[in-house]
Short mmCIF file of C-alpha atoms and ligand atoms in Angstrom, two decimals:
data_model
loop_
_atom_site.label_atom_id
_atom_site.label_comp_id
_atom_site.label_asym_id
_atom_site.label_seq_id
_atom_site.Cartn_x
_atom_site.Cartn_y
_atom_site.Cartn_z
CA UNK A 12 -102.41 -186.19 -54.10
CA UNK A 13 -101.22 -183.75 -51.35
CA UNK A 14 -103.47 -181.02 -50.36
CA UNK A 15 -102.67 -178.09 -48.21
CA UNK A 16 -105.14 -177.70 -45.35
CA UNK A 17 -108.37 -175.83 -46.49
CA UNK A 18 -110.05 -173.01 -44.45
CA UNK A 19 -112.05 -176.18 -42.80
CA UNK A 20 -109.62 -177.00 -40.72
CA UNK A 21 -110.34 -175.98 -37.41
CA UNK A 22 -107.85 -177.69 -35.10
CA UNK A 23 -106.11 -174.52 -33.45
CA UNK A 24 -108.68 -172.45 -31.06
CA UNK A 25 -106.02 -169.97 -30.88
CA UNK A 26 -105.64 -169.30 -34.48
CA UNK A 27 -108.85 -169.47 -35.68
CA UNK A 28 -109.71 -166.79 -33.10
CA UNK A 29 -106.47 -164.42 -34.43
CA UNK A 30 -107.83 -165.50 -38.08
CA UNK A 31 -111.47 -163.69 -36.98
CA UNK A 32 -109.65 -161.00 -35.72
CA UNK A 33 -107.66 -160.50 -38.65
CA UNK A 34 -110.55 -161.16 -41.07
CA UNK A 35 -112.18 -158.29 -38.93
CA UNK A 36 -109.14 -155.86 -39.23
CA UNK A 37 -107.72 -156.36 -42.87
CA UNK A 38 -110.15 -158.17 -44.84
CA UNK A 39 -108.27 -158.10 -47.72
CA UNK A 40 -105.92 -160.29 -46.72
CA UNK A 41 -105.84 -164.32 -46.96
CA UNK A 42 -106.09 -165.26 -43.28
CA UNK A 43 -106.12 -168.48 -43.90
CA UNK A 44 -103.59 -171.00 -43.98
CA UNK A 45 -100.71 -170.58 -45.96
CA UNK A 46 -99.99 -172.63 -49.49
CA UNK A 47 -96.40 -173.75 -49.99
CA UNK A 48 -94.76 -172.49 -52.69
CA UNK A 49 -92.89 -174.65 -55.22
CA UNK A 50 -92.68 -178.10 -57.17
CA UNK A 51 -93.47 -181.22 -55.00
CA UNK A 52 -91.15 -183.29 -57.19
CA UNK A 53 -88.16 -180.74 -56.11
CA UNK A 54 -85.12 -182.05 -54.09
CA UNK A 55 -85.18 -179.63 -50.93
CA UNK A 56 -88.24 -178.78 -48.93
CA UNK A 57 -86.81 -175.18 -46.68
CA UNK A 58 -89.45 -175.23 -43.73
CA UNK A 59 -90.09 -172.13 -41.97
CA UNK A 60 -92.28 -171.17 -38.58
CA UNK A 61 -95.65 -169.68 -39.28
CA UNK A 62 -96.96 -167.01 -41.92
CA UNK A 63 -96.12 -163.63 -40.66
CA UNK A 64 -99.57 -161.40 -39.94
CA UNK A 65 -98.41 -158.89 -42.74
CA UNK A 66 -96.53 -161.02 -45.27
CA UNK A 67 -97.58 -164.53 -46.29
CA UNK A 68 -100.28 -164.19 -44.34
CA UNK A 69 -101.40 -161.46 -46.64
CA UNK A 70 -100.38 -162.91 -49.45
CA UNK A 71 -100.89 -166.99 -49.38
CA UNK A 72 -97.29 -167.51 -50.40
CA UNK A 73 -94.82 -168.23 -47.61
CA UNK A 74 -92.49 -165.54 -46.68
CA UNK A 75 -93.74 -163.21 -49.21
CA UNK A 76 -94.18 -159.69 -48.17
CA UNK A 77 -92.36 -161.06 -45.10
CA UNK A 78 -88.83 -159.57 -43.89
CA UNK A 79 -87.27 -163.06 -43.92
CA UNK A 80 -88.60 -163.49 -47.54
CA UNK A 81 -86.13 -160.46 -48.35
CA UNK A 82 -83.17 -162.50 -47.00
CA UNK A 83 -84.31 -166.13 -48.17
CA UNK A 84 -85.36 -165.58 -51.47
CA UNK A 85 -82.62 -163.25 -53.17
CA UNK A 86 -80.37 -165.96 -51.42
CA UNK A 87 -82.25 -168.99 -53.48
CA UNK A 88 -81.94 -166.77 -56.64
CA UNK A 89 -78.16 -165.95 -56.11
CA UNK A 90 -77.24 -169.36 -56.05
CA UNK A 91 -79.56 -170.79 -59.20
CA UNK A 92 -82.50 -172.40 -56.72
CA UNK A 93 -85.24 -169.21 -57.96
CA UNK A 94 -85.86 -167.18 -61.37
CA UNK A 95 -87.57 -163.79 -62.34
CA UNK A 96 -88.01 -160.93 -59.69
CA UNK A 97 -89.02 -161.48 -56.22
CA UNK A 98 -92.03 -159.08 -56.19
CA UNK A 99 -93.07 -159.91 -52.70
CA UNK A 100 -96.94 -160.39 -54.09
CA UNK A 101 -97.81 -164.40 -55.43
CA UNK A 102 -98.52 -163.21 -58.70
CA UNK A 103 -95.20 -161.55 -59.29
CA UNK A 104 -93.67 -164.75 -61.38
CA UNK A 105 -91.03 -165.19 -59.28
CA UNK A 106 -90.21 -168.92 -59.61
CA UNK A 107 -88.63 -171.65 -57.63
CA UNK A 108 -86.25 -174.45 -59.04
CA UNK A 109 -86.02 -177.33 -57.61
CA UNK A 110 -87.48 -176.32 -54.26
CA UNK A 111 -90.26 -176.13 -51.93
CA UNK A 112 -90.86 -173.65 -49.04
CA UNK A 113 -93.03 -174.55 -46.38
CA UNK A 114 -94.31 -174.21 -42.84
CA UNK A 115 -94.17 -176.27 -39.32
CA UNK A 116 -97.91 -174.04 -38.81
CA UNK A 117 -99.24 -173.24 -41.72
CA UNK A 118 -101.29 -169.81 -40.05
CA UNK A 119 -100.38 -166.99 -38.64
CA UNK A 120 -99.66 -167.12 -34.86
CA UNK A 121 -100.23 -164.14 -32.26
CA UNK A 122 -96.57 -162.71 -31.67
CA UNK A 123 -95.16 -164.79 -34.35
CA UNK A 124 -94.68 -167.53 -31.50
CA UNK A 125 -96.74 -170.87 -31.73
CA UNK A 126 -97.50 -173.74 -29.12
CA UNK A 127 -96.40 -177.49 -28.86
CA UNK A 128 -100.01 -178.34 -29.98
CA UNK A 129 -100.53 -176.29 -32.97
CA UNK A 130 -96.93 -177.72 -34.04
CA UNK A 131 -98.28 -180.94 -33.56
CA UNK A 132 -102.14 -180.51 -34.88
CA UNK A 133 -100.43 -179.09 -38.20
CA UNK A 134 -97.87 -182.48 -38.12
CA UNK A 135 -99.99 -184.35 -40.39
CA UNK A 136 -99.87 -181.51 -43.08
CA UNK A 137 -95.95 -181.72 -43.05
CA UNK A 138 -96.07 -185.35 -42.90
CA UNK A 139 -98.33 -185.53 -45.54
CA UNK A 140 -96.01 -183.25 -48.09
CA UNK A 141 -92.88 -184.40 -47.34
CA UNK A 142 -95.04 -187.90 -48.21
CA UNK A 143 -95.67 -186.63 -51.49
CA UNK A 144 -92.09 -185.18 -52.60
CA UNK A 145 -90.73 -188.34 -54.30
CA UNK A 146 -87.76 -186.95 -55.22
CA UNK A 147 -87.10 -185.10 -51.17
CA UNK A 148 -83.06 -184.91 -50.35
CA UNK A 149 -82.35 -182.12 -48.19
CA UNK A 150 -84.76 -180.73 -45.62
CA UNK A 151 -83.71 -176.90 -44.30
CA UNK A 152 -85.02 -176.08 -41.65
CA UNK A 153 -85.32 -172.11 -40.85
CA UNK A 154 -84.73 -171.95 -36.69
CA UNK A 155 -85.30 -174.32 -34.26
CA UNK A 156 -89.07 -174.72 -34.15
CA UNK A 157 -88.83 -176.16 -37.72
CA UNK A 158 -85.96 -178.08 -36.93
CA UNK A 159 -87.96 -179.70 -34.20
CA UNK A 160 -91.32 -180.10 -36.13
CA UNK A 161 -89.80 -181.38 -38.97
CA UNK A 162 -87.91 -184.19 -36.97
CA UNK A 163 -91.28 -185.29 -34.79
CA UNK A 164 -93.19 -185.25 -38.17
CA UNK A 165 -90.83 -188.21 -39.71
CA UNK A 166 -90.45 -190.09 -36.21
CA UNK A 167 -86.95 -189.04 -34.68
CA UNK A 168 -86.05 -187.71 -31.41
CA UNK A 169 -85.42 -184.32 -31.32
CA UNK A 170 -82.60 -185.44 -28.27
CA UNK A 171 -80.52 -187.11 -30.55
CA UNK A 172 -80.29 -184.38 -33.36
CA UNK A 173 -79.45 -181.22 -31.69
CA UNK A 174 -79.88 -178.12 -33.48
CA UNK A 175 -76.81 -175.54 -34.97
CA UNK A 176 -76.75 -172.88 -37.39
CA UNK A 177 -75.05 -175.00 -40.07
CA UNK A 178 -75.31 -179.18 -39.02
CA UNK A 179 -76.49 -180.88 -41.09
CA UNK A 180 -78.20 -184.54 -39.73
CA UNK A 181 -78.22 -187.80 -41.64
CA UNK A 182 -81.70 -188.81 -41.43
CA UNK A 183 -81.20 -192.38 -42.21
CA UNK A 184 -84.70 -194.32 -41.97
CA UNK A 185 -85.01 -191.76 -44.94
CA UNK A 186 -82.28 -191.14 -47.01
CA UNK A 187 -82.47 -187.61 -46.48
CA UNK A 188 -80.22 -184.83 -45.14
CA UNK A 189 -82.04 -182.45 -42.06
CA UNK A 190 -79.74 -179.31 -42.93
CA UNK A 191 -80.09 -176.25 -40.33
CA UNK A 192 -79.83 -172.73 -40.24
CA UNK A 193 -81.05 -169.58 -37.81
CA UNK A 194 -84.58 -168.18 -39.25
CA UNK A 195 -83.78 -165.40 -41.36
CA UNK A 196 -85.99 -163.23 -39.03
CA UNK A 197 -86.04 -159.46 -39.21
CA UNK A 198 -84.73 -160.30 -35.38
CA UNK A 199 -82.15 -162.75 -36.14
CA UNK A 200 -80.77 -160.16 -39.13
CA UNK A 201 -80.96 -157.03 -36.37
CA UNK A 202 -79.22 -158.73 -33.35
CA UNK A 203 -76.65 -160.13 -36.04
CA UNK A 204 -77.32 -164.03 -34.91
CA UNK A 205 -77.86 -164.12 -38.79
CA UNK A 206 -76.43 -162.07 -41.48
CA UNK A 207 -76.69 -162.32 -45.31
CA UNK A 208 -73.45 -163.64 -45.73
CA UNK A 209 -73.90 -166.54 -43.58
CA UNK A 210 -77.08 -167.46 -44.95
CA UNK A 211 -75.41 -167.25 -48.15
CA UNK A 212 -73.30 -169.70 -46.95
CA UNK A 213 -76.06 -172.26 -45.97
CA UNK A 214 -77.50 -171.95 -49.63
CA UNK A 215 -74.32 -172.68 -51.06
CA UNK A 216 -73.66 -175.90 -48.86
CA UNK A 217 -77.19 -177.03 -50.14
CA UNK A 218 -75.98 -176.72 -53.55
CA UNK A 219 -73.21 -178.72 -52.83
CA UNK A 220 -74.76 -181.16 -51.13
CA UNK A 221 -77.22 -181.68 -54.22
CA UNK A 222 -74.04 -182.68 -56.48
CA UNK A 223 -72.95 -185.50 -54.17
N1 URA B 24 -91.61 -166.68 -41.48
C1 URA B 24 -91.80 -167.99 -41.62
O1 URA B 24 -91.22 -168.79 -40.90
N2 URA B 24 -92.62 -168.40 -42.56
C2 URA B 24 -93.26 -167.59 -43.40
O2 URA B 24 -93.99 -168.06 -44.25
C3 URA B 24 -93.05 -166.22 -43.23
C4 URA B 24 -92.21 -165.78 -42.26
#
C-alpha cells in the first residue's frame, strides 16, 4: 500500500529548516509534505515541482491555492479529467477523474527552486507511487525538473529523452507514455512561455492519447 512520506521524514536539511521557519511564521498552515491528490488506479499521474509556500503548502493538496493550480485545474475540468468547483481549499469537493497530481519534492523549497539531492532523496516516494498505479499510461510532467525526476525515478537517461513543451517519449521498459509540457507557473503564464491555450492543448492530446 503506497504511503506518502509522513512528517518523519527528515532527509532534506534544507527543508526541514524552511518547514521550522514556516511553522514559526504561519502556523496554520500544513508545512509538511504535500499529499497527492487523486485515484492511484487512474491512467495519468501529472507531476509537478514542489508545493508552493502559500498554496499546497498551505493547503496539503498539490497546486491548490497555488497560481499554477488556476491554470492546471480548470484545464483538467474543461476537458472531462476533474468535476465540481475548484475551490482552491482540499475540502472544496473538487474531484479528479482518472488522474493523479503529484510532486518530484513533495515540500516546499526556498525560492520555489530545489537541489539534485532533495530530487533524488524524495525519488523513492515517486518510485514508490508510480509502483502502486496499476493502471499508469501517461506520465505529464509540468517543466523540466519533473521531466527529469520522473525519468531517473523509473531508470532512464535523462540524455536520451530531451525535454519540449509538447513531446511526448515512449517509455518502453514500461509501457507508458512520458508526455511534457512548460510548468504552468505564474512565471511561465507572465513571460508568455505558457499560455492557457497551449496548455489547453496538452490536455487535449492526453485525452487523445487515452483513446488509442
Ligand atoms: N507547483 C508545483 O509544481 N506543485 C505544486 O504542488 C504547486 C505548485
Amino acid at each position: 500500500m503506497f504511503k506518502c512520506p509522513s512528517f518523519e521524514c527528515k532527509k532534506c536539511p534544507r527543508l526541514l529548516e524552511f518547514r521550522a521557519q514556516n511553522q514559526l511564521k504561519f502556523p496554520q498552515y500544513h508545512n509538511g509534505p504535500v499529499e497527492s491528490f487523486g485515484d492511484l488506479n487512474a491512467e495519468v499521474l501529472i507531476v509537478g515541482l514542489a508545493p508552493g509556500l502559500n498554496g499546497a503548502n498551505q493547503t496539503n493538496r498539490p497546486f491548490t491555492n497555488d497560481y499554477a493550480g488556476d491554470i492546471l485545474y480548470p484545464a483538467l475540468k474543461k476537458y472531462g479529467f476533474a468535476a465540481g468547483n475548484y475551490g482552491k481549499v482540499k475540502n472544496d469537493g473538487f474531484k479528479l477523474k482518472n488522474v493523479r497530481v503529484s510532486n518530484a519534492v513533495r515540500c516546499v523549497p526556498p525560492q520555489n527552486k530545489v537541489t539534485a539531492d532533495e530530487i533524488a532523496a524524495c525519488r523513492p516516494y515517486l518510485q514508490a507511487e508510480i509502483a502502486a498505479m496499476p493502471n499508469l499510461r501517461i506520465i505529464l510532467s509540468l517543466g523540466s525538473v519533473s521531466h527529469g525526476a520522473v525519468l531517473q525515478a523509473l531508470g532512464y537517461k535523462k540524455s536520451a529523452y530531451k525535454f519540449a513543451h509538447g513531446a511526448e517519449h515512449k517509455l518502453d521498459k514500461h509501457g507508458m507514455i512520458l508526455l511534457d509540457s512548460y510548468h504552468t507557473s505564474r512565471y511561465n503564464i507572465n513571460t508568455n512561455v505558457l499560455t492557457a491555450e497551449m496548455f489547453d492543448k496538452i490536455i487535449a492530446r492526453l485525452k487523445d492519447l487515452l483513446k488509442q
